[in-house]
C-alpha cells in the first residue's frame, strides 16, 4: 500500500468528521488501526463493539480510557430530526466513546457530563464544512479565486497577509503562571482554579492593545452546574464573544469591561453558538431558539426532518455549543446552518431541504444555493441534492463516497453549486489551490501549492492534540496558518508559513516547540502564551 493511502487511512480513522462508511472500511481492512478507531468519538457504537473484540492491548487500553470519560457528543455531521417537544431540556444522550483528554493535575472526581465538541479542530471544521469546499481524509484543500463574499463569521479572526514579512515584538507581560489564557478579540482572560472544588473560577480581565496589556478587573465567575454542557475542566475553557464586550460561559454572561456577571436567558443545561449578533441555543430534543443582543427571544423552532435516520437526536445541541456559526447572506436574507438545516435568521423559518432517506447528511452553502450531501452506511456512493437560494430543488446526482468532503479552507468566500458538484464528482489537486497532507501520527507533514511549490512542515510534536492538524489561508492566500488539533481555541495556530517560499514566520523570543500557543487577537495582533512562567508576548507583522 502506498504511503499516501496509509496516511489517509490513519488520518480518517482518527478524524471526528470521518464518514461512518469510511470507518467501517478501515476497520475491516486495517486491524492495525483498531486502537485509533477505539479512541475516536465518531466511531459508531456497532463498529465500536466489533473493534472491542480485538485482543490488542492498545484497543483495550483505549476503551478503558474512554469508559472514564464523560459522554461524547453526537457525530458533528449529523442532521437533526423533527420534534414537537416543548422548549425544555431533553433526555441525555446515551454514553459513547470520548477522545482522550490532555493530562491534568490531580482532580476531584466529578459526575460524568455530556462532552461538547472538541474546540479548535471541531469548530474549524464545522464552520469550514458549511462554507462548501472539499477535502479528503487526511488531506485538506483551499480553493483560490473564489468570487464575491456572501459569508461572515463573527469571532473568527482572519490573519493579515502582512505576516509573511515577519513578526516583531510589541510588548511582553506576565500573568499567573498557572493560569489558562483565553483571548477574545481585544480582551484577554487569565483563568485559574478550574480544577478546584470551589464553586467559582477566578478570572483576571485585561484589555489588549498594540501598546500594552491593561489590567481592568478581577472577578469570581460562577462555575457551571453539573447539567451544563460546559465543563470548567475542559481545556481550553469554552468561552465565546457575543457582541463587542460580552463573553458567553455556558449560561453565564460576562461583561468584559467590568467583570460583572449575569444569567443568560437560556437554561443552565444549554450553551450558545454565536451567529453574528445572535446567540442560538438548542436542546437535545433539537428545539432551537435564537436570542438577540438585548437578551430577548427572537424565534424558536423544532428542526425539520432532513431525511437522516442515524445520529439525529441532540446533534443540534452540540453543533451550537460554545462555537461561532457562519452567517450566509443572499440578497437581503441571512441564513445559518444548524446540524444540516438551513434557517432564515430573521424569521426562524427553515428551508425545505430534504434529500433521499439516509444515515448521514450535511449541508453545504454555495453562492447560488445549497447542496445537501447524504449517504447510507456501508455504501460506496453518496447523493448530492442541490437547491436554489429559496430552497427549490434543482438536481440530484450520485458521487463516489470515498471522495466525500471533510473540510475547506477559507472563512469568507463561497463557491458555486457547479464548482461543488464538480469537485465532489472528481476532487483532486487540479480542483484545489493548496493541498495539506497528514502523516500516520495525524500531523500535517507537507503543504503543496499546485503548480508552484511543495514544502515540508516542521513537526512540533507527535501528540495529536498539539501538532498541526489542518490550516487556514490568510486573507490574500499568500500564507497559511497551521491549526492545532482538538484542545485549542478557535483563533489559535501553531505556525504561519509563506506559500511562495515555504519559509516559517518567526516570532522572536518564543518557540512553539516548547508548547507556546499563538492566538490572533486581530488580523495584525497575535498573543503568544509561554507555558510554565505566565509570559505573554504581543506581536505585529513586519521585522
Short mmCIF file of C-alpha atoms in Angstrom, two decimals:
data_model
loop_
_atom_site.label_atom_id
_atom_site.label_comp_id
_atom_site.label_asym_id
_atom_site.label_seq_id
_atom_site.Cartn_x
_atom_site.Cartn_y
_atom_site.Cartn_z
CA UNK A 1 0.00 0.00 0.00
CA UNK A 2 1.40 3.41 -0.95
CA UNK A 3 2.35 5.96 1.69
CA UNK A 4 -0.46 8.37 0.85
CA UNK A 5 -3.12 5.65 1.17
CA UNK A 6 -1.72 4.62 4.54
CA UNK A 7 -1.63 8.24 5.67
CA UNK A 8 -5.20 8.86 4.55
CA UNK A 9 -6.50 5.74 6.33
CA UNK A 10 -4.70 6.66 9.56
CA UNK A 11 -5.98 10.23 9.47
CA UNK A 12 -9.51 9.11 8.63
CA UNK A 13 -9.52 6.60 11.49
CA UNK A 14 -8.68 9.41 13.92
CA UNK A 15 -10.96 12.06 12.41
CA UNK A 16 -14.08 13.08 14.33
CA UNK A 17 -15.51 14.08 10.94
CA UNK A 18 -14.94 10.80 9.09
CA UNK A 19 -17.99 9.30 7.35
CA UNK A 20 -19.01 6.12 9.20
CA UNK A 21 -18.74 4.14 5.97
CA UNK A 22 -15.06 5.02 5.75
CA UNK A 23 -14.55 3.94 9.35
CA UNK A 24 -16.26 0.62 8.59
CA UNK A 25 -13.97 0.04 5.61
CA UNK A 26 -10.87 0.83 7.65
CA UNK A 27 -11.98 -1.47 10.47
CA UNK A 28 -12.28 -4.35 8.00
CA UNK A 29 -9.07 -3.67 6.07
CA UNK A 30 -6.73 -2.22 8.72
CA UNK A 31 -6.66 -4.11 12.03
CA UNK A 32 -3.55 -2.11 12.89
CA UNK A 33 -5.79 0.98 13.15
CA UNK A 34 -8.29 -0.58 15.56
CA UNK A 35 -6.67 1.27 18.54
CA UNK A 36 -7.23 4.55 16.70
CA UNK A 37 -10.86 3.69 15.93
CA UNK A 38 -11.38 2.75 19.59
CA UNK A 39 -10.25 6.24 20.64
CA UNK A 40 -12.31 8.10 18.02
CA UNK A 41 -15.60 9.51 19.39
CA UNK A 42 -17.08 9.43 15.87
CA UNK A 43 -16.82 5.61 15.69
CA UNK A 44 -20.43 4.31 15.62
CA UNK A 45 -21.44 2.12 18.56
CA UNK A 46 -21.93 -1.08 16.48
CA UNK A 47 -18.48 -0.67 14.96
CA UNK A 48 -17.00 0.09 18.38
CA UNK A 49 -18.45 -3.18 19.70
CA UNK A 50 -16.78 -5.00 16.80
CA UNK A 51 -13.42 -3.33 17.48
CA UNK A 52 -13.79 -4.16 21.19
CA UNK A 53 -13.49 -7.86 20.35
CA UNK A 54 -9.82 -7.32 19.48
CA UNK A 55 -7.24 -8.80 21.82
CA UNK A 56 -4.86 -5.96 21.03
CA UNK A 57 -3.93 -4.43 24.42
CA UNK A 58 -3.85 -0.98 22.83
CA UNK A 59 -7.50 -1.34 21.86
CA UNK A 60 -8.46 -2.44 25.36
CA UNK A 61 -6.48 0.43 26.89
CA UNK A 62 -8.20 2.94 24.59
CA UNK A 63 -11.61 1.55 25.53
CA UNK A 64 -10.70 1.59 29.22
CA UNK A 65 -9.72 5.25 28.98
CA UNK A 66 -12.92 6.08 27.15
CA UNK A 67 -15.01 4.47 29.88
CA UNK A 68 -13.56 7.01 32.30
CA UNK A 69 -14.57 9.98 30.18
CA UNK A 70 -17.80 11.93 30.03
CA UNK A 71 -20.42 11.09 27.45
CA UNK A 72 -19.39 12.09 23.93
CA UNK A 73 -21.08 14.49 21.56
CA UNK A 74 -23.01 13.00 18.59
CA UNK A 75 -21.23 12.91 15.24
CA UNK A 76 -20.79 16.53 14.08
CA UNK A 77 -22.10 15.77 10.57
CA UNK A 78 -25.40 14.51 11.88
CA UNK A 79 -28.57 16.22 10.74
CA UNK A 80 -31.35 16.73 13.25
CA UNK A 81 -34.81 15.17 13.09
CA UNK A 82 -38.11 16.92 13.56
CA UNK A 83 -39.56 17.11 17.02
CA UNK A 84 -42.51 18.85 18.58
CA UNK A 85 -41.12 18.75 22.10
CA UNK A 86 -41.55 21.91 24.17
CA UNK A 87 -38.65 24.20 24.96
CA UNK A 88 -37.42 22.12 27.87
CA UNK A 89 -34.28 20.07 28.39
CA UNK A 90 -34.30 16.74 26.53
CA UNK A 91 -33.03 13.42 27.82
CA UNK A 92 -29.29 12.91 27.94
CA UNK A 93 -27.68 11.05 25.08
CA UNK A 94 -26.53 7.51 25.66
CA UNK A 95 -22.91 7.16 26.77
CA UNK A 96 -20.39 6.69 23.96
CA UNK A 97 -16.67 6.96 23.44
CA UNK A 98 -14.90 10.25 24.12
CA UNK A 99 -11.47 11.43 22.99
CA UNK A 100 -8.54 11.20 25.40
CA UNK A 101 -8.03 14.41 27.33
CA UNK A 102 -4.67 16.08 27.88
CA UNK A 103 -3.09 15.24 31.23
CA UNK A 104 -4.36 17.40 34.07
CA UNK A 105 -3.31 17.89 37.63
CA UNK A 106 -4.96 15.78 40.33
CA UNK A 107 -8.67 16.49 40.23
CA UNK A 108 -11.60 15.82 42.50
CA UNK A 109 -13.80 13.24 40.73
CA UNK A 110 -16.98 14.70 39.28
CA UNK A 111 -20.12 13.11 37.81
CA UNK A 112 -19.86 12.49 34.05
CA UNK A 113 -21.02 15.26 31.74
CA UNK A 114 -22.01 15.41 28.13
CA UNK A 115 -18.90 16.35 26.22
CA UNK A 116 -19.06 19.35 23.98
CA UNK A 117 -17.39 19.33 20.56
CA UNK A 118 -13.61 19.42 20.87
CA UNK A 119 -12.76 23.05 20.33
CA UNK A 120 -10.29 24.03 17.69
CA UNK A 121 -10.38 21.39 15.01
CA UNK A 122 -14.02 20.56 15.54
CA UNK A 123 -15.07 24.20 15.46
CA UNK A 124 -12.83 24.98 12.50
CA UNK A 125 -14.08 22.01 10.51
CA UNK A 126 -17.72 22.57 11.38
CA UNK A 127 -17.52 26.16 10.16
CA UNK A 128 -15.42 25.36 7.10
CA UNK A 129 -17.62 22.42 6.17
CA UNK A 130 -20.63 24.71 5.97
CA UNK A 131 -18.70 27.05 3.64
CA UNK A 132 -18.83 24.44 0.90
CA UNK A 133 -15.32 23.41 -0.17
CA UNK A 134 -13.81 19.96 -0.49
CA UNK A 135 -11.21 17.76 1.09
CA UNK A 136 -10.33 14.13 1.51
CA UNK A 137 -9.46 12.05 4.54
CA UNK A 138 -6.01 13.09 5.66
CA UNK A 139 -5.68 15.92 3.15
CA UNK A 140 -7.32 19.31 3.05
CA UNK A 141 -7.83 21.75 0.19
CA UNK A 142 -8.16 25.51 -0.08
CA UNK A 143 -9.82 26.80 -3.24
CA UNK A 144 -8.44 30.00 -4.75
CA UNK A 145 -10.02 32.67 -6.91
CA UNK A 146 -13.49 32.44 -5.44
CA UNK A 147 -15.82 35.27 -6.32
CA UNK A 148 -17.97 37.56 -4.21
CA UNK A 149 -18.11 37.01 -0.48
CA UNK A 150 -21.51 36.16 1.00
CA UNK A 151 -20.49 34.83 4.39
CA UNK A 152 -19.30 36.25 7.70
CA UNK A 153 -18.15 34.51 10.85
CA UNK A 154 -18.19 36.70 13.94
CA UNK A 155 -15.47 35.82 16.44
CA UNK A 156 -13.13 34.27 13.89
CA UNK A 157 -10.04 36.37 13.10
CA UNK A 158 -8.64 36.21 9.57
CA UNK A 159 -4.92 36.93 9.83
CA UNK A 160 -3.47 39.60 7.55
CA UNK A 161 -1.07 38.55 4.80
CA UNK A 162 1.32 41.15 6.24
CA UNK A 163 2.63 38.34 8.49
CA UNK A 164 4.63 36.92 5.56
CA UNK A 165 7.01 39.85 6.14
CA UNK A 166 7.83 38.52 9.61
CA UNK A 167 6.83 39.45 13.17
CA UNK A 168 8.17 41.93 15.70
CA UNK A 169 7.55 42.25 19.43
CA UNK A 170 5.20 44.96 20.71
CA UNK A 171 5.27 44.19 24.44
CA UNK A 172 5.87 41.43 26.96
CA UNK A 173 3.88 41.00 30.20
CA UNK A 174 3.34 38.29 32.83
CA UNK A 175 0.19 36.78 34.33
CA UNK A 176 -0.29 34.00 36.89
CA UNK A 177 1.99 31.19 35.74
CA UNK A 178 -0.70 28.56 36.34
CA UNK A 179 -3.49 30.50 34.64
CA UNK A 180 -5.15 29.49 31.40
CA UNK A 181 -5.11 32.34 28.89
CA UNK A 182 -8.16 32.96 26.68
CA UNK A 183 -8.04 35.69 24.02
CA UNK A 184 -11.42 37.15 22.98
CA UNK A 185 -10.80 39.89 20.43
CA UNK A 186 -9.45 42.94 22.26
CA UNK A 187 -9.87 41.25 25.66
CA UNK A 188 -7.85 38.60 27.44
CA UNK A 189 -8.85 36.46 30.41
CA UNK A 190 -6.43 34.65 32.71
CA UNK A 191 -8.40 31.88 34.44
CA UNK A 192 -7.34 29.85 37.45
CA UNK A 193 -8.98 27.40 39.82
CA UNK A 194 -10.83 25.36 37.19
CA UNK A 195 -9.55 22.12 38.76
CA UNK A 196 -10.51 23.06 42.32
CA UNK A 197 -13.61 22.05 44.27
CA UNK A 198 -14.66 25.69 44.62
CA UNK A 199 -17.97 26.93 43.27
CA UNK A 200 -16.16 29.69 41.38
CA UNK A 201 -13.35 30.19 38.87
CA UNK A 202 -11.02 33.16 39.36
CA UNK A 203 -10.74 35.40 36.30
CA UNK A 204 -8.40 38.34 35.70
CA UNK A 205 -9.63 40.53 32.87
CA UNK A 206 -7.30 42.52 30.61
CA UNK A 207 -7.67 44.82 27.64
CA UNK A 208 -5.32 44.03 24.76
CA UNK A 209 -3.87 46.93 22.77
CA UNK A 210 -0.82 47.23 20.49
CA UNK A 211 0.97 49.21 23.23
CA UNK A 212 0.06 47.42 26.47
CA UNK A 213 -1.84 44.75 28.36
CA UNK A 214 -4.17 46.70 30.63
CA UNK A 215 -5.35 45.03 33.86
CA UNK A 216 -9.00 46.10 34.21
CA UNK A 217 -10.73 43.74 36.68
CA UNK A 218 -10.66 40.58 38.80
CA UNK A 219 -13.77 38.53 39.37
CA UNK A 220 -15.01 35.19 40.66
CA UNK A 221 -17.01 33.50 37.91
CA UNK A 222 -19.72 31.04 38.93
CA UNK A 223 -18.73 27.50 38.00
CA UNK A 224 -21.17 25.90 35.51
CA UNK A 225 -23.59 23.46 37.10
CA UNK A 226 -23.43 19.71 36.67
CA UNK A 227 -26.17 19.82 34.00
CA UNK A 228 -24.27 22.35 31.89
CA UNK A 229 -22.67 21.20 28.62
CA UNK A 230 -19.77 23.47 29.58
CA UNK A 231 -17.19 21.77 31.79
CA UNK A 232 -14.67 24.01 33.60
CA UNK A 233 -12.16 21.15 33.32
CA UNK A 234 -12.22 21.36 29.53
CA UNK A 235 -9.08 22.82 28.01
CA UNK A 236 -9.41 25.45 26.70
CA UNK A 237 -12.26 26.88 28.72
CA UNK A 238 -15.20 27.23 26.30
CA UNK A 239 -15.70 30.99 26.07
CA UNK A 240 -17.15 32.84 23.09
CA UNK A 241 -17.55 36.54 22.33
CA UNK A 242 -21.11 37.87 21.86
CA UNK A 243 -21.20 41.40 20.52
CA UNK A 244 -18.39 43.78 21.36
CA UNK A 245 -17.74 43.05 25.03
CA UNK A 246 -19.80 40.13 26.34
CA UNK A 247 -18.31 36.68 26.89
CA UNK A 248 -20.57 33.63 26.99
CA UNK A 249 -19.59 30.92 29.51
CA UNK A 250 -22.34 28.31 29.41
CA UNK A 251 -25.40 30.11 30.80
CA UNK A 252 -23.29 32.89 32.38
CA UNK A 253 -22.68 36.21 30.61
CA UNK A 254 -19.52 38.16 31.49
CA UNK A 255 -19.15 41.89 30.88
CA UNK A 256 -15.56 42.04 29.64
CA UNK A 257 -15.27 45.73 30.54
CA UNK A 258 -16.23 45.34 34.21
CA UNK A 259 -16.04 41.62 35.06
CA UNK A 260 -19.65 41.63 36.26
CA UNK A 261 -21.72 38.55 35.50
CA UNK A 262 -25.38 37.91 34.74
CA UNK A 263 -27.53 34.95 33.80
CA UNK A 264 -28.11 34.21 30.14
CA UNK A 265 -31.74 33.98 29.00
CA UNK A 266 -31.39 30.27 28.20
CA UNK A 267 -31.45 27.28 30.53
CA UNK A 268 -28.45 26.11 32.53
CA UNK A 269 -28.18 22.90 30.52
CA UNK A 270 -27.58 24.79 27.27
CA UNK A 271 -24.67 26.65 25.68
CA UNK A 272 -24.94 29.07 22.79
CA UNK A 273 -23.46 29.27 19.34
CA UNK A 274 -22.82 32.83 18.17
CA UNK A 275 -24.07 33.75 14.69
CA UNK A 276 -23.33 37.41 14.05
CA UNK A 277 -25.16 39.37 16.76
CA UNK A 278 -27.47 36.44 17.55
CA UNK A 279 -26.98 33.66 20.09
CA UNK A 280 -28.55 30.30 19.22
CA UNK A 281 -29.19 27.51 21.69
CA UNK A 282 -30.56 24.03 21.02
CA UNK A 283 -31.85 21.34 23.32
CA UNK A 284 -31.12 17.64 23.00
CA UNK A 285 -34.60 17.29 21.51
CA UNK A 286 -33.42 19.55 18.65
CA UNK A 287 -35.52 22.54 19.65
CA UNK A 288 -33.53 25.68 18.78
CA UNK A 289 -34.02 29.25 19.96
CA UNK A 290 -32.44 32.50 18.79
CA UNK A 291 -31.66 35.35 21.18
CA UNK A 292 -30.92 38.98 20.33
CA UNK A 293 -28.24 41.13 21.93
CA UNK A 294 -31.00 42.62 24.10
CA UNK A 295 -31.42 39.06 25.52
CA UNK A 296 -34.94 38.82 24.06
CA UNK A 297 -36.12 35.67 22.28
CA UNK A 298 -36.27 36.16 18.51
CA UNK A 299 -37.71 32.82 17.42
CA UNK A 300 -37.90 29.17 18.36
CA UNK A 301 -38.40 26.08 16.19
CA UNK A 302 -38.06 22.33 16.05
CA UNK A 303 -35.51 21.46 13.38
CA UNK A 304 -37.02 19.81 10.30
CA UNK A 305 -36.51 16.19 9.27
CA UNK A 306 -33.54 16.20 6.89
CA UNK A 307 -34.07 12.58 5.83
CA UNK A 308 -31.46 11.23 8.22
CA UNK A 309 -32.08 8.09 10.27
CA UNK A 310 -28.93 7.85 12.41
CA UNK A 311 -27.22 10.33 14.75
CA UNK A 312 -30.22 12.65 14.72
CA UNK A 313 -31.38 13.42 18.23
CA UNK A 314 -29.32 16.02 20.01
CA UNK A 315 -26.94 16.82 17.14
CA UNK A 316 -28.01 20.48 17.18
CA UNK A 317 -27.20 20.86 20.89
CA UNK A 318 -23.56 20.08 20.28
CA UNK A 319 -23.40 21.88 16.94
CA UNK A 320 -24.34 25.13 18.70
CA UNK A 321 -22.40 24.58 21.95
CA UNK A 322 -19.84 27.36 22.52
CA UNK A 323 -18.95 27.88 18.85
CA UNK A 324 -19.05 30.61 16.21
CA UNK A 325 -21.53 29.89 13.40
CA UNK A 326 -21.10 31.40 9.92
CA UNK A 327 -23.90 33.61 8.63
CA UNK A 328 -24.68 33.38 4.91
CA UNK A 329 -26.17 36.44 3.20
CA UNK A 330 -28.15 36.10 -0.03
CA UNK A 331 -29.58 39.46 -1.06
CA UNK A 332 -31.42 40.86 1.96
CA UNK A 333 -31.74 37.48 3.69
CA UNK A 334 -29.32 35.89 6.14
CA UNK A 335 -29.15 32.16 6.91
CA UNK A 336 -27.41 29.88 9.37
CA UNK A 337 -26.84 26.11 9.07
CA UNK A 338 -27.59 24.09 12.20
CA UNK A 339 -26.95 20.35 12.02
CA UNK A 340 -27.77 20.35 8.31
CA UNK A 341 -30.88 22.52 8.47
CA UNK A 342 -30.77 25.96 6.77
CA UNK A 343 -32.58 28.55 8.91
CA UNK A 344 -33.61 32.09 7.96
CA UNK A 345 -32.01 34.26 10.64
CA UNK A 346 -34.78 36.89 10.63
CA UNK A 347 -37.81 34.62 10.82
CA UNK A 348 -36.53 31.28 12.12
CA UNK A 349 -38.14 29.53 9.14
CA UNK A 350 -36.24 26.51 7.79
CA UNK A 351 -35.80 25.98 4.05
CA UNK A 352 -37.49 22.84 2.68
CA UNK A 353 -34.34 20.83 2.01
CA UNK A 354 -34.99 17.10 2.10
CA UNK A 355 -32.76 14.56 0.38
CA UNK A 356 -33.21 10.81 -0.05
CA UNK A 357 -33.53 8.74 3.12
CA UNK A 358 -30.02 8.37 4.54
CA UNK A 359 -27.96 7.51 7.58
CA UNK A 360 -25.75 10.60 7.44
CA UNK A 361 -26.19 14.04 5.90
CA UNK A 362 -24.77 17.54 5.95
CA UNK A 363 -25.45 20.78 4.06
CA UNK A 364 -23.03 22.98 2.13
CA UNK A 365 -23.54 26.64 1.30
CA UNK A 366 -22.89 27.98 -2.21
CA UNK A 367 -23.03 31.38 -3.86
CA UNK A 368 -26.16 30.34 -5.74
CA UNK A 369 -27.87 27.89 -3.39
CA UNK A 370 -27.35 24.87 -1.15
CA UNK A 371 -26.08 21.31 -1.52
CA UNK A 372 -27.36 18.52 0.74
CA UNK A 373 -24.93 15.56 0.82
CA UNK A 374 -26.40 12.31 2.13
CA UNK A 375 -25.27 8.70 2.31
CA UNK A 376 -26.12 5.25 3.61
CA UNK A 377 -23.74 3.39 5.91
CA UNK A 378 -21.63 0.82 4.09
CA UNK A 379 -22.40 2.10 0.60
CA UNK A 380 -19.75 3.28 -1.84
CA UNK A 381 -21.67 6.28 -3.16
CA UNK A 382 -23.42 9.33 -1.76
CA UNK A 383 -26.16 11.59 -3.09
CA UNK A 384 -25.84 15.33 -3.64
CA UNK A 385 -29.13 17.24 -3.88
CA UNK A 386 -28.87 20.87 -4.97
CA UNK A 387 -31.34 23.68 -4.25
CA UNK A 388 -31.84 27.31 -5.13
CA UNK A 389 -31.27 30.01 -2.52
CA UNK A 390 -35.02 29.88 -1.80
CA UNK A 391 -34.95 26.10 -1.29
CA UNK A 392 -36.38 24.83 -4.59
CA UNK A 393 -34.86 21.54 -5.72
CA UNK A 394 -32.56 21.75 -8.75
CA UNK A 395 -30.85 18.41 -9.26
CA UNK A 396 -29.81 15.15 -7.64
CA UNK A 397 -26.59 13.33 -8.52
CA UNK A 398 -24.62 10.38 -7.22
CA UNK A 399 -20.91 10.77 -6.48
CA UNK A 400 -18.21 8.44 -5.09
CA UNK A 401 -18.32 8.31 -1.32
CA UNK A 402 -14.59 7.78 -0.87
CA UNK A 403 -14.18 11.35 -2.13
CA UNK A 404 -16.59 12.86 0.39
CA UNK A 405 -16.00 16.25 1.99
CA UNK A 406 -14.01 16.75 5.13
CA UNK A 407 -13.16 20.44 5.25
CA UNK A 408 -12.46 23.60 3.28
CA UNK A 409 -10.13 26.46 3.96
CA UNK A 410 -11.49 29.95 3.52
CA UNK A 411 -13.51 31.81 6.13
CA UNK A 412 -15.07 34.33 3.79
CA UNK A 413 -15.70 33.00 0.25
CA UNK A 414 -18.29 30.67 -1.22
CA UNK A 415 -18.14 28.63 -4.41
CA UNK A 416 -20.94 27.92 -6.86
CA UNK A 417 -23.07 24.79 -6.91
CA UNK A 418 -21.37 23.75 -10.16
CA UNK A 419 -17.97 24.01 -8.50
CA UNK A 420 -19.10 21.98 -5.50
CA UNK A 421 -20.69 19.20 -7.53
CA UNK A 422 -17.72 19.10 -9.92
CA UNK A 423 -15.28 18.69 -7.06
CA UNK A 424 -17.47 16.03 -5.48
CA UNK A 425 -17.55 14.05 -8.72
CA UNK A 426 -13.79 14.15 -9.17
CA UNK A 427 -11.89 16.04 -6.45
CA UNK A 428 -8.15 16.20 -6.77
CA UNK A 429 -5.20 18.56 -6.75
CA UNK A 430 -6.38 20.13 -10.04
CA UNK A 431 -9.52 21.35 -8.27
CA UNK A 432 -7.68 23.00 -5.41
CA UNK A 433 -5.17 25.69 -4.75
CA UNK A 434 -3.35 24.22 -1.75
CA UNK A 435 -3.06 20.65 -0.53
CA UNK A 436 -2.07 19.70 3.02
CA UNK A 437 -1.07 16.11 3.78
CA UNK A 438 -1.08 14.40 7.17
CA UNK A 439 1.11 11.53 8.31
CA UNK A 440 0.34 8.41 10.31
CA UNK A 441 0.53 10.48 13.51
CA UNK A 442 -2.31 12.66 12.13
CA UNK A 443 0.01 15.67 11.89
CA UNK A 444 0.44 17.87 8.82
CA UNK A 445 3.75 16.99 7.18
CA UNK A 446 3.55 18.67 3.76
CA UNK A 447 1.99 21.67 2.03
CA UNK A 448 1.60 21.61 -1.76
CA UNK A 449 0.73 24.71 -3.80
CA UNK A 450 -0.47 23.30 -7.08
CA UNK A 451 1.81 24.08 -10.00
CA UNK A 452 4.14 26.11 -7.78
CA UNK A 453 5.71 24.72 -4.59
CA UNK A 454 5.83 21.74 -2.28
CA UNK A 455 7.49 22.02 1.10
CA UNK A 456 7.66 20.12 4.39
CA UNK A 457 6.13 21.31 7.64
CA UNK A 458 8.32 21.04 10.75
CA UNK A 459 6.61 18.77 13.29
CA UNK A 460 6.25 20.34 16.70
CA UNK A 461 5.10 17.11 18.32
CA UNK A 462 3.66 13.71 17.53
CA UNK A 463 0.94 14.44 20.08
CA UNK A 464 -2.26 14.74 18.06
CA UNK A 465 -3.66 17.34 20.47
CA UNK A 466 -0.83 19.80 19.79
CA UNK A 467 0.64 19.17 16.33
CA UNK A 468 -0.80 20.99 13.30
CA UNK A 469 -3.79 19.04 12.02
CA UNK A 470 -5.25 21.42 9.42
CA UNK A 471 -4.84 25.02 8.37
CA UNK A 472 -6.46 28.29 7.29
CA UNK A 473 -5.41 30.53 4.43
CA UNK A 474 -4.60 34.13 5.25
CA UNK A 475 -6.73 36.88 3.73
CA UNK A 476 -4.93 37.15 0.36
CA UNK A 477 -3.90 33.47 0.30
CA UNK A 478 -0.15 34.15 0.27
CA UNK A 479 0.38 32.25 3.53
CA UNK A 480 -1.20 29.52 5.63
CA UNK A 481 -1.71 29.39 9.38
CA UNK A 482 -1.45 25.79 10.60
CA UNK A 483 -4.12 24.98 13.17
CA UNK A 484 -3.57 22.60 16.09
CA UNK A 485 -5.88 19.74 16.97
CA UNK A 486 -8.69 19.32 19.44
CA UNK A 487 -7.82 21.16 22.63
CA UNK A 488 -7.02 24.63 21.37
CA UNK A 489 -9.04 27.83 20.88
CA UNK A 490 -10.65 28.87 17.61
CA UNK A 491 -8.13 31.56 16.65
CA UNK A 492 -5.06 29.59 17.74
CA UNK A 493 -2.34 28.43 15.37
CA UNK A 494 1.00 26.64 15.62
CA UNK A 495 2.83 28.49 12.85
CA UNK A 496 2.43 30.68 9.75
CA UNK A 497 4.11 29.56 6.53
CA UNK A 498 4.74 31.55 3.34
CA UNK A 499 3.11 29.70 0.45
CA UNK A 500 5.57 31.18 -2.02
CA UNK A 501 8.77 30.04 -0.30
CA UNK A 502 7.78 27.56 2.40
CA UNK A 503 9.51 29.73 5.00
CA UNK A 504 8.08 29.78 8.50
CA UNK A 505 7.35 33.14 10.12
CA UNK A 506 9.48 33.55 13.25
CA UNK A 507 8.06 35.09 16.42
CA UNK A 508 11.16 36.42 18.26
CA UNK A 509 11.66 35.25 21.83
CA UNK A 510 9.15 32.40 21.72
CA UNK A 511 9.35 28.84 20.45
CA UNK A 512 6.30 26.75 19.50
CA UNK A 513 8.32 23.62 20.23
CA UNK A 514 8.23 24.36 23.97
CA UNK A 515 4.43 24.49 24.00
CA UNK A 516 3.93 28.19 23.35
CA UNK A 517 0.47 28.90 21.96
CA UNK A 518 -0.29 31.67 19.47
CA UNK A 519 -3.75 33.27 19.24
CA UNK A 520 -4.94 36.04 16.92
CA UNK A 521 -6.49 38.99 18.74
CA UNK A 522 -6.99 40.89 15.48
CA UNK A 523 -5.70 40.47 11.91
CA UNK A 524 -2.44 42.21 12.82
CA UNK A 525 -2.06 41.40 16.53
CA UNK A 526 -1.05 37.98 17.87
CA UNK A 527 -0.67 36.99 21.52
CA UNK A 528 1.81 34.25 22.44
CA UNK A 529 1.41 32.50 25.80
CA UNK A 530 4.50 30.69 27.09
CA UNK A 531 3.86 27.65 29.29
CA UNK A 532 5.14 27.43 32.83
CA UNK A 533 6.02 31.07 33.51
CA UNK A 534 2.90 33.02 32.51
CA UNK A 535 4.72 35.21 29.99
CA UNK A 536 2.57 36.85 27.32
CA UNK A 537 4.15 38.39 24.22
CA UNK A 538 2.32 40.58 21.69
CA UNK A 539 3.41 40.64 18.05
CA UNK A 540 2.64 42.72 14.99
CA UNK A 541 3.60 41.95 11.37
CA UNK A 542 6.94 43.10 9.97
CA UNK A 543 10.50 42.97 11.22
#
